[in-house]
Tab-separated table of C-alpha atoms (C1' of nucleotides) in Angstrom:
chain	number	residue	atom	x	y	z
A	1	MET	CA	-43.367	2.446	5.436
A	2	ALA	CA	-43.507	0.628	8.262
A	3	ASN	CA	-41.355	-2.509	7.989
A	4	ASP	CA	-42.041	-5.778	9.478
A	5	ASP	CA	-38.500	-6.721	9.756
A	6	ALA	CA	-37.295	-3.556	11.718
A	7	GLY	CA	-37.496	-5.574	14.469
A	8	THR	CA	-37.394	-3.631	18.166
A	9	PRO	CA	-35.734	-0.469	19.049
A	10	LEU	CA	-32.017	-0.184	19.957
A	11	PRO	CA	-31.724	0.729	23.537
A	12	ARG	CA	-29.537	3.287	24.795
A	13	THR	CA	-27.115	0.819	26.368
A	14	PHE	CA	-25.923	0.052	22.653
A	15	TYR	CA	-24.470	3.402	22.007
A	16	ASP	CA	-22.762	3.647	25.300
A	17	ARG	CA	-19.607	1.931	24.140
A	18	PRO	CA	-16.782	3.563	21.970
A	19	ALA	CA	-17.426	4.447	18.343
A	20	PRO	CA	-15.310	1.828	16.814
A	21	GLU	CA	-17.006	-1.044	18.906
A	22	VAL	CA	-20.836	0.134	18.074
A	23	ALA	CA	-19.437	0.743	14.367
A	24	PRO	CA	-19.645	-2.490	12.981
A	25	ASP	CA	-22.560	-3.204	14.941
A	26	LEU	CA	-24.921	-0.796	13.573
A	27	LEU	CA	-24.694	-3.140	10.048
A	28	GLY	CA	-27.997	-4.225	8.804
A	29	ARG	CA	-29.922	-2.394	11.284
A	30	THR	CA	-32.924	-0.397	10.305
A	31	LEU	CA	-33.096	3.543	10.753
A	32	ARG	CA	-36.320	5.294	10.362
A	33	CYS	CA	-37.200	8.916	10.080
A	34	THR	CA	-40.563	10.199	10.562
A	35	LEU	CA	-41.265	13.675	9.452
A	36	PRO	CA	-44.564	15.381	8.054
A	37	GLU	CA	-43.599	14.769	4.782
A	38	GLY	CA	-43.536	10.794	5.030
A	39	THR	CA	-41.314	8.261	6.707
A	40	VAL	CA	-38.288	6.841	5.033
A	41	GLU	CA	-36.716	3.417	6.294
A	42	LEU	CA	-33.141	1.893	5.364
A	43	ARG	CA	-30.361	-0.974	6.025
A	44	ILE	CA	-27.367	0.806	7.297
A	45	THR	CA	-24.777	-0.823	4.886
A	46	GLU	CA	-21.893	1.397	5.544
A	47	VAL	CA	-20.706	3.420	8.546
A	48	GLU	CA	-17.027	4.927	9.654
A	49	ALA	CA	-16.129	5.299	13.372
A	50	TYR	CA	-14.686	8.977	14.946
A	51	THR	CA	-13.884	9.114	18.088
A	52	GLY	CA	-12.430	12.158	20.284
A	53	PRO	CA	-8.862	13.733	21.728
A	54	ASP	CA	-6.891	11.079	19.786
A	55	ASP	CA	-8.377	10.902	16.632
A	56	PRO	CA	-7.086	13.815	14.454
A	57	ALA	CA	-9.706	12.824	11.721
A	58	SER	CA	-12.579	13.830	14.910
A	59	HIS	CA	-14.804	16.838	14.596
A	60	ALA	CA	-14.188	16.571	18.789
A	61	TYR	CA	-10.414	16.195	18.123
A	62	ARG	CA	-9.866	19.991	19.020
A	63	GLY	CA	-12.483	19.994	22.066
A	64	ARG	CA	-15.990	20.919	22.593
A	65	THR	CA	-17.418	23.802	20.268
A	66	ALA	CA	-20.874	24.976	19.120
A	67	ARG	CA	-20.631	22.605	15.912
A	68	ASN	CA	-19.947	19.728	17.563
A	69	ALA	CA	-21.372	20.215	21.185
A	70	VAL	CA	-23.943	17.179	20.575
A	71	MET	CA	-20.992	14.190	20.163
A	72	PHE	CA	-19.965	15.529	23.720
A	73	GLY	CA	-23.636	14.852	25.223
A	74	PRO	CA	-25.119	11.777	25.879
A	75	PRO	CA	-24.978	8.734	23.333
A	76	GLY	CA	-27.863	7.628	21.602
A	77	HIS	CA	-28.639	10.919	19.532
A	78	ALA	CA	-28.116	12.468	16.116
A	79	TYR	CA	-25.124	14.728	15.195
A	80	VAL	CA	-25.821	16.390	11.799
A	81	TYR	CA	-23.327	18.438	10.681
A	82	PHE	CA	-22.897	20.839	7.128
A	83	THR	CA	-20.084	20.635	5.037
A	84	TYR	CA	-18.828	21.504	1.994
A	85	GLY	CA	-21.295	24.277	1.716
A	86	MET	CA	-24.159	22.362	0.603
A	87	HIS	CA	-24.070	18.658	2.098
A	88	PHE	CA	-25.394	17.244	5.682
A	89	CYS	CA	-24.217	14.140	7.094
A	90	VAL	CA	-25.641	12.003	10.308
A	91	ASN	CA	-23.594	10.369	12.709
A	92	MET	CA	-24.847	8.551	15.827
A	93	VAL	CA	-23.344	9.685	19.034
A	94	CYS	CA	-21.274	7.011	20.822
A	95	GLY	CA	-20.060	6.680	24.672
A	96	PRO	CA	-19.166	10.388	25.298
A	97	ALA	CA	-18.683	9.586	28.868
A	98	LEU	CA	-15.557	7.925	28.114
A	99	HIS	CA	-14.787	8.083	25.042
A	100	PRO	CA	-16.516	10.873	23.176
A	101	GLY	CA	-17.273	10.307	19.294
A	102	GLY	CA	-19.630	8.910	16.886
A	103	VAL	CA	-20.277	6.895	14.106
A	104	LEU	CA	-20.876	8.520	10.218
A	105	LEU	CA	-23.704	6.690	8.592
A	106	ARG	CA	-22.244	6.792	5.202
A	107	ALA	CA	-24.923	4.631	3.026
A	108	GLY	CA	-27.684	2.649	3.462
A	109	GLN	CA	-30.467	0.471	1.193
A	110	VAL	CA	-34.179	2.086	1.309
A	111	THR	CA	-36.281	-0.603	2.449
A	112	GLY	CA	-39.467	1.672	3.241
A	113	GLY	CA	-40.711	4.990	1.565
A	114	ALA	CA	-38.430	4.387	-1.492
A	115	ASP	CA	-41.211	6.970	-3.634
A	116	LEU	CA	-40.533	9.872	-0.986
A	117	ALA	CA	-36.829	9.117	-1.086
A	118	GLY	CA	-36.730	9.079	-4.628
A	119	LYS	CA	-38.597	12.618	-4.962
A	120	ARG	CA	-35.846	13.782	-2.475
A	121	ARG	CA	-33.200	12.538	-4.951
A	122	SER	CA	-34.496	13.594	-7.939
A	123	SER	CA	-31.006	13.263	-9.508
A	124	SER	CA	-30.752	9.740	-8.273
A	125	ARG	CA	-31.032	7.195	-11.611
A	126	ARG	CA	-31.029	4.016	-9.820
A	127	GLU	CA	-32.657	2.581	-6.784
A	128	HIS	CA	-29.158	1.828	-5.236
A	129	ASP	CA	-28.031	5.022	-5.437
A	130	LEU	CA	-30.789	6.661	-3.415
A	131	ALA	CA	-28.676	6.526	0.305
A	132	GLN	CA	-25.002	5.593	-1.422
A	133	GLY	CA	-22.720	8.272	0.271
A	134	PRO	CA	-23.475	9.978	3.658
A	135	ALA	CA	-24.839	13.344	1.931
A	136	ARG	CA	-27.165	11.005	-0.127
A	137	LEU	CA	-28.265	9.430	2.471
A	138	ALA	CA	-29.318	12.421	4.564
A	139	VAL	CA	-31.077	14.083	1.724
A	140	ALA	CA	-33.118	10.676	1.014
A	141	LEU	CA	-34.142	10.496	5.059
A	142	GLY	CA	-35.003	14.290	4.880
A	143	ILE	CA	-32.480	15.080	7.469
A	144	ASP	CA	-30.646	18.615	7.706
A	145	ARG	CA	-29.756	20.715	10.528
A	146	ALA	CA	-32.737	20.514	12.450
A	147	GLN	CA	-32.371	17.084	13.224
A	148	ASP	CA	-29.028	17.715	15.021
A	149	GLY	CA	-29.458	16.546	18.599
A	150	GLU	CA	-32.580	14.511	17.720
A	151	ASP	CA	-32.948	11.285	20.333
A	152	VAL	CA	-32.562	8.209	18.221
A	153	VAL	CA	-33.475	6.186	21.068
A	154	ALA	CA	-36.876	7.804	22.418
A	155	GLY	CA	-37.663	9.362	18.670
A	156	PRO	CA	-40.180	10.478	17.397
A	157	VAL	CA	-38.390	11.314	14.156
A	158	LEU	CA	-35.186	9.392	13.973
A	159	GLN	CA	-34.998	5.878	15.486
A	160	LEU	CA	-32.900	2.732	15.162
A	161	PHE	CA	-34.323	-0.809	15.098
A	162	THR	CA	-32.485	-4.244	15.323
A	163	GLY	CA	-33.006	-4.831	11.781
A	164	THR	CA	-31.499	-8.117	10.048
A	165	PRO	CA	-27.731	-7.922	10.898
A	166	PRO	CA	-25.493	-9.411	8.055
A	167	ALA	CA	-23.537	-12.927	8.881
A	168	PRO	CA	-20.252	-11.774	10.548
A	169	GLU	CA	-17.944	-12.765	7.853
A	170	LEU	CA	-19.693	-10.312	5.483
A	171	ILE	CA	-18.411	-7.340	7.409
A	172	ARG	CA	-15.255	-5.779	5.987
A	173	SER	CA	-13.197	-3.023	7.375
A	174	GLY	CA	-10.706	-0.724	6.022
A	175	PRO	CA	-9.663	2.852	6.150
A	176	ARG	CA	-12.052	5.752	6.179
A	177	THR	CA	-12.789	7.517	3.214
A	178	GLY	CA	-11.706	11.010	2.552
A	179	VAL	CA	-10.235	12.170	5.834
A	180	ALA	CA	-7.006	13.549	5.595
A	181	THR	CA	-5.202	12.065	8.801
A	182	GLY	CA	-5.743	9.253	10.261
A	183	ALA	CA	-6.479	7.350	7.180
A	184	ASP	CA	-4.700	4.172	8.090
A	185	THR	CA	-6.974	3.597	10.933
A	186	PRO	CA	-9.581	0.715	9.476
A	187	TRP	CA	-12.725	2.305	11.066
A	188	ARG	CA	-14.517	2.240	7.855
A	189	PHE	CA	-16.761	-0.629	7.803
A	190	TRP	CA	-19.225	-2.225	5.129
A	191	ILE	CA	-21.085	-4.879	4.138
A	192	ASP	CA	-19.384	-7.390	1.535
A	193	GLY	CA	-20.593	-7.005	-1.755
A	194	ASP	CA	-23.775	-4.726	-1.279
A	195	PRO	CA	-24.571	-2.734	-3.857
A	196	THR	CA	-25.406	0.454	-1.976
A	197	VAL	CA	-21.777	0.539	-0.810
A	198	SER	CA	-20.297	3.875	-1.500
A	199	PRO	CA	-16.961	3.636	-3.480
A	200	TYR	CA	-13.616	4.305	-2.003
A	201	ARG	CA	-12.089	7.610	-2.167
A	202	ALA	CA	-8.655	8.796	-0.580
A	203	HIS	CA	-8.597	12.554	0.149
A	204	VAL	CA	-7.419	14.725	-2.170
A	205	PRO	CA	-7.119	18.303	-1.143
A	206	ARG	CA	-8.621	21.144	-2.999
A	207	ARG	CA	-6.633	23.571	-4.706
A	208	ARG	CA	-7.632	27.020	-3.863
A	209	ARG	CA	-9.477	28.617	-6.772
A	210	THR	CA	-7.067	30.985	-8.557
A	211	GLY	CA	-8.544	34.077	-9.144
B	1	DG	C1'	-11.375	40.622	10.334
B	2	DG	C1'	-9.197	37.226	6.702
B	3	DT	C1'	-8.842	33.078	4.665
B	4	DA	C1'	-8.208	28.441	3.591
B	5	DA	C1'	-9.614	23.826	3.848
B	6	DG	C1'	-13.339	20.568	4.144
B	7	DA	C1'	-16.045	12.986	7.297
B	8	DT	C1'	-19.561	15.555	-0.862
B	9	DC	C1'	-21.884	15.169	-5.303
B	10	DC	C1'	-23.128	15.899	-9.943
B	11	DG	C1'	-22.372	16.993	-14.565
B	12	DC	C1'	-19.638	16.976	-18.527
B	13	DT	C1'	-15.441	14.720	-21.169
C	1	DG	C1'	-11.656	11.038	-14.719
C	2	DC	C1'	-11.821	15.951	-13.263
C	3	DG	C1'	-13.261	20.417	-11.560
C	4	DG	C1'	-17.279	23.524	-10.184
C	5	DA	C1'	-20.564	24.703	-6.812
C	6	DT	C1'	-20.930	26.712	-2.229
C	7	DC	C1'	-20.449	28.100	3.158
C	8	DT	C1'	-19.272	27.008	7.574
C	9	DT	C1'	-15.769	26.460	10.862
C	10	DA	C1'	-11.597	27.015	12.782
C	11	DC	C1'	-7.360	29.286	12.795
C	12	DC	C1'	-4.307	33.029	12.054
C	13	DT	C1'	-2.558	37.892	12.543
DNA sequence: GGTAAGATCCGCT
DNA sequence: GCGGATCTTACCT
């Protein structure tokens, strides 16, 4: 479970910067989720940055609501939201004082508690897709709405450690996945060549079900 | 009070 | 490669 390579906890100041700056810095970090069921650890391999009023794709774009309130709070907390009627996604809240926003965790390599992660991800066939995609990552870690607002600096449920960041030349960036607006903004970051990175998909509006 | 669209995933073809 | 699942949120009247 506990990984000796996890390193030391990331301090609050790590998150107190604009999301697009924090996002690439999160690659290679170790995220640990400790629940009564057990502990799962993963190495972050793919992220996306979202900011505030200047970012039409961000949940914070239209101001504070009950759903996105955590994004407007102090940095270093988890913003967990429910989408598509069935999926949870996890963000790290960044520098809200000056730049309300967060970083969506899109994929990771499970490095600890793979048995438990695999149990939760029963449809997973291979190790590399245990946390390949934001909703899969949340399932593998056991994260749902109960973790919305969790402090990822103080813990005790979610904690981030220094881990082993990739060499700078392995960090790639490109347009964000599945967003309707601001798709030209290269705020998706991933580790080049990592098998756990999710495939890019452009946004496709879903047609209303014809009655 | 009604409705359209969504920071997605899975199974089937 | 394509379409269905499933429900919350936010915007419109």
